[in-house]
Amino acid sequence: MKITLLTGQTFDIAKSLGFDIKIIKSSVAKKLTLRIDEKNKSPILTIPKRCSSKQAYDFVKNHIDWINQTLSKLPSAQKFRNGEQISLMGKPITIIHTPDKRGVCLENDRLLVGGNIEFLHRRVTDFIKKHAKQFLYNLSQAYADKLNCTINNIVIKDTKSRWGSCSNKRNINYNWRIALAPDFVINYLVCHEVSHLVHQNHSSDFWQCVANLCPDHELARHWLKANGKELYKYI
């Protein structure tokens, strides 16, 4: 699918409406569509090949209330803070700033973060990504073994909306923020992506495979739909 950015007059849509909006033109889109980029907190307008600037403008203008309401419901950007309790791989831990120590160390239910306080957020984020990669690799491999499948690589990414993906090269990508979700949600996501090693689709056979690995998958999917956006408050 080829997607290119529109140029010229159409970009005036955003300027005249008073907010930033990303506009893309799709060669396969059948109609105008709007969605919200939760990470960047901005609307995205997809435009079919044959669509005038006026049609696009009117479409967005008619959906301004929906855009504003949806954006207002998104959590404000937040950084990890000293004394904050978070969930890490399903376990509650408390972030403790230890300025006299170096690096970051997980001790029981405490995450000890050394160095200057202004670097605490970045160091916590880096630690979570590193910790998540090893944890998710081990869990993914355990479920892959049940399906007699092999995994080529596990990659932790900072994606805008997807929690995970699996390529035909047997590489599995995970959004680092899933490390902050409850353990049953993490377990579901891993089962979901590992099932794609067998079924590169979302067919009934795929969902049966997921259900066999994770009987409470519907509960986890509901949790992600209802609460997943809260995890995106961490930038």
Coordinates of C-alpha atoms in Angstrom, one line a residue:
M1 CA 0.0 0.0 0.0
K2 CA 1.5 3.3 -1.1
I3 CA 0.7 6.3 1.1
T4 CA 2.1 9.8 0.4
L5 CA 1.7 13.1 2.2
L6 CA -0.5 15.6 0.6
T7 CA 1.1 18.9 -0.3
G8 CA 0.0 22.5 -1.0
Q9 CA -3.5 23.7 -0.4
T10 CA -4.8 20.8 1.6
F11 CA -2.5 21.6 4.5
D12 CA -4.5 24.8 4.9
I13 CA -7.2 22.6 6.5
A14 CA -5.2 22.3 9.7
K15 CA -4.4 26.0 9.8
S16 CA -8.0 27.1 9.2
L17 CA -9.3 24.7 11.9
G18 CA -7.0 26.0 14.5
F19 CA -5.2 22.7 15.4
D20 CA -2.5 20.5 14.0
I21 CA -3.7 17.5 12.0
K22 CA -1.7 15.0 10.0
I23 CA -3.0 14.5 6.5
I24 CA -2.2 11.5 4.3
K25 CA -3.4 10.5 0.9
S26 CA -4.0 6.8 0.3
S27 CA -4.2 5.2 -3.1
V28 CA -6.5 2.4 -1.7
A29 CA -8.7 4.3 0.8
K30 CA -12.4 4.3 -0.2
K31 CA -13.6 7.1 2.0
L32 CA -12.4 9.9 4.3
T33 CA -11.5 8.6 7.7
L34 CA -10.3 10.2 11.0
R35 CA -8.4 8.6 13.8
I36 CA -6.4 9.9 16.8
D37 CA -2.7 9.3 17.2
E38 CA -2.7 8.7 21.0
K39 CA 1.1 9.0 21.4
N40 CA 1.4 12.4 19.6
K41 CA -2.1 13.5 20.7
S42 CA -3.2 14.7 17.2
P43 CA -5.8 13.7 14.7
I44 CA -4.9 11.9 11.5
L45 CA -7.0 12.4 8.3
T46 CA -6.8 9.8 5.6
I47 CA -8.0 11.0 2.2
P48 CA -8.9 8.9 -0.9
K49 CA -7.2 9.5 -4.2
R50 CA -10.0 11.6 -5.6
C51 CA -11.0 14.1 -2.9
S52 CA -11.0 17.9 -3.0
S53 CA -9.7 20.1 -0.3
K54 CA -13.2 21.4 0.3
Q55 CA -14.5 17.9 0.9
A56 CA -11.7 17.2 3.3
Y57 CA -12.2 20.5 5.1
D58 CA -16.0 19.9 5.5
F59 CA -15.4 16.4 6.8
V60 CA -13.0 17.5 9.5
K61 CA -15.2 20.5 10.4
N62 CA -18.2 18.2 10.9
H63 CA -16.2 16.0 13.2
I64 CA -14.5 18.8 15.3
D65 CA -16.6 17.9 18.4
W66 CA -15.5 14.3 18.2
I67 CA -11.9 15.3 17.8
N68 CA -11.9 17.6 20.7
Q69 CA -13.8 15.2 23.0
T70 CA -11.5 12.3 22.1
L71 CA -8.3 14.4 22.6
S72 CA -9.7 15.7 26.0
K73 CA -10.0 12.1 27.2
L74 CA -6.4 11.3 26.5
P75 CA -4.2 11.3 29.6
S76 CA -1.7 14.1 30.0
A77 CA 1.9 13.3 29.4
Q78 CA 3.7 12.2 32.5
K79 CA 7.2 11.3 33.6
F80 CA 8.2 8.7 36.1
R81 CA 8.7 10.3 39.5
N82 CA 10.5 9.6 42.8
G83 CA 8.2 7.7 45.2
E84 CA 5.8 6.7 42.5
Q85 CA 4.4 3.1 42.5
I86 CA 4.1 1.4 39.1
S87 CA 3.4 -2.1 37.9
L88 CA 6.4 -3.8 36.3
M89 CA 5.7 -7.1 34.6
G90 CA 2.6 -7.4 36.8
K91 CA 4.4 -6.7 40.1
P92 CA 4.0 -3.4 42.1
I93 CA 7.3 -1.6 42.6
T94 CA 8.2 1.8 44.0
I95 CA 10.6 4.1 42.3
I96 CA 13.2 5.3 44.8
H97 CA 15.8 8.0 43.9
T98 CA 19.2 7.1 45.4
P99 CA 21.5 10.0 44.3
D100 CA 24.6 8.5 45.9
K101 CA 24.4 5.3 43.9
R102 CA 25.1 4.7 40.2
G103 CA 22.8 3.1 37.7
V104 CA 19.4 1.5 38.2
C105 CA 18.8 -1.6 40.4
L106 CA 15.7 -3.6 41.1
E107 CA 15.7 -4.8 44.7
N108 CA 12.5 -6.8 45.7
D109 CA 9.7 -4.2 45.3
R110 CA 11.9 -1.2 44.9
L111 CA 13.5 0.3 41.8
L112 CA 16.6 2.2 43.0
V113 CA 17.6 4.9 40.6
G114 CA 21.0 6.6 41.0
G115 CA 22.3 9.9 39.6
N116 CA 20.8 13.3 39.4
I117 CA 17.0 13.6 39.8
E118 CA 16.6 15.2 36.4
F119 CA 17.7 12.0 34.7
L120 CA 15.4 9.8 36.7
H121 CA 12.6 9.5 34.1
R122 CA 15.0 8.5 31.3
R123 CA 16.9 6.0 33.4
V124 CA 13.6 4.4 34.6
T125 CA 12.4 4.2 31.0
D126 CA 15.7 2.7 29.8
F127 CA 15.6 0.1 32.6
I128 CA 12.0 -0.9 31.8
K129 CA 12.8 -1.4 28.2
K130 CA 15.9 -3.6 29.0
H131 CA 14.0 -5.5 31.6
A132 CA 11.0 -6.0 29.4
K133 CA 13.1 -7.4 26.5
Q134 CA 14.5 -10.3 28.6
F135 CA 11.2 -11.0 30.4
L136 CA 9.2 -11.0 27.1
Y137 CA 11.8 -13.1 25.3
N138 CA 11.6 -15.8 28.0
L139 CA 7.8 -15.7 28.1
S140 CA 7.5 -15.7 24.3
Q141 CA 9.9 -18.6 23.9
A142 CA 8.0 -20.6 26.5
Y143 CA 4.8 -20.3 24.6
A144 CA 6.5 -20.8 21.2
D145 CA 7.9 -24.1 22.6
K146 CA 4.3 -25.2 23.2
L147 CA 3.5 -24.6 19.6
N148 CA 6.8 -26.2 18.4
C149 CA 7.8 -22.8 16.9
T150 CA 11.0 -20.8 16.9
I151 CA 11.4 -17.1 17.4
N152 CA 14.1 -15.2 15.5
N153 CA 14.3 -12.1 17.6
I154 CA 12.4 -10.0 20.1
V155 CA 12.5 -6.2 19.7
I156 CA 11.2 -3.6 22.2
K157 CA 9.8 -0.5 20.4
D158 CA 8.2 2.8 21.1
T159 CA 5.2 2.5 18.8
K160 CA 2.3 4.9 18.5
S161 CA -0.6 2.6 18.9
R162 CA 0.3 -1.1 18.4
W163 CA 1.0 -3.2 21.4
G164 CA 2.8 -5.9 19.4
S165 CA 3.5 -7.4 15.9
C166 CA 4.9 -10.5 14.4
S167 CA 6.7 -10.5 11.0
N168 CA 6.9 -13.4 8.6
K169 CA 10.6 -13.5 9.5
R170 CA 9.6 -14.7 13.0
N171 CA 10.5 -11.4 14.6
I172 CA 8.2 -10.2 17.4
N173 CA 8.0 -6.6 18.4
Y174 CA 6.5 -5.3 21.7
N175 CA 5.6 -1.9 22.8
W176 CA 7.7 -1.2 25.9
R177 CA 4.7 0.2 27.8
I178 CA 3.1 -3.2 27.9
A179 CA 5.6 -3.9 30.7
L180 CA 3.4 -1.5 32.9
A181 CA 0.2 -3.6 32.4
P182 CA -1.1 -6.3 34.7
D183 CA 0.4 -9.8 34.3
F184 CA -2.6 -11.4 32.7
V185 CA -2.6 -8.6 30.0
I186 CA 1.1 -9.2 29.3
N187 CA 0.5 -12.9 29.1
Y188 CA -2.3 -12.4 26.6
L189 CA -0.3 -10.1 24.4
V190 CA 2.6 -12.6 24.2
C191 CA 0.2 -15.5 23.4
H192 CA -1.4 -13.3 20.7
E193 CA 1.9 -12.5 19.0
V194 CA 3.3 -16.1 19.4
S195 CA 0.1 -17.4 17.8
H196 CA 1.0 -15.4 14.7
L197 CA 4.0 -17.6 14.3
V198 CA 1.5 -20.3 13.2
H199 CA -1.2 -18.1 11.7
Q200 CA -0.2 -14.8 10.0
N201 CA -3.8 -13.6 10.1
H202 CA -6.7 -13.1 12.5
S203 CA -8.7 -16.1 11.3
S204 CA -10.9 -18.3 13.5
D205 CA -8.0 -20.7 13.7
F206 CA -5.7 -18.0 14.9
W207 CA -8.1 -17.0 17.7
Q208 CA -8.6 -20.6 18.7
C209 CA -4.8 -20.9 19.0
V210 CA -4.8 -17.8 21.3
A211 CA -7.6 -19.2 23.4
N212 CA -5.7 -22.5 23.8
L213 CA -2.7 -20.6 25.1
C214 CA -4.6 -18.0 27.0
P215 CA -8.1 -18.9 28.2
D216 CA -8.8 -15.4 29.6
H217 CA -7.8 -13.6 26.4
E218 CA -11.1 -11.8 26.1
L219 CA -10.7 -10.3 29.6
A220 CA -7.2 -9.1 28.7
R221 CA -8.4 -7.6 25.4
H222 CA -11.1 -5.7 27.2
W223 CA -8.6 -4.4 29.7
L224 CA -6.4 -3.1 26.9
K225 CA -9.3 -1.5 25.2
A226 CA -10.5 0.2 28.3
N227 CA -7.2 1.1 30.0
G228 CA -4.4 0.8 27.4
K229 CA -4.4 4.6 26.6
E230 CA -3.4 5.3 30.3
L231 CA -0.1 3.6 29.6
Y232 CA 0.6 6.1 26.9
K233 CA 0.8 8.9 29.4
Y234 CA 4.5 7.9 29.9
I235 CA 6.4 9.6 27.1

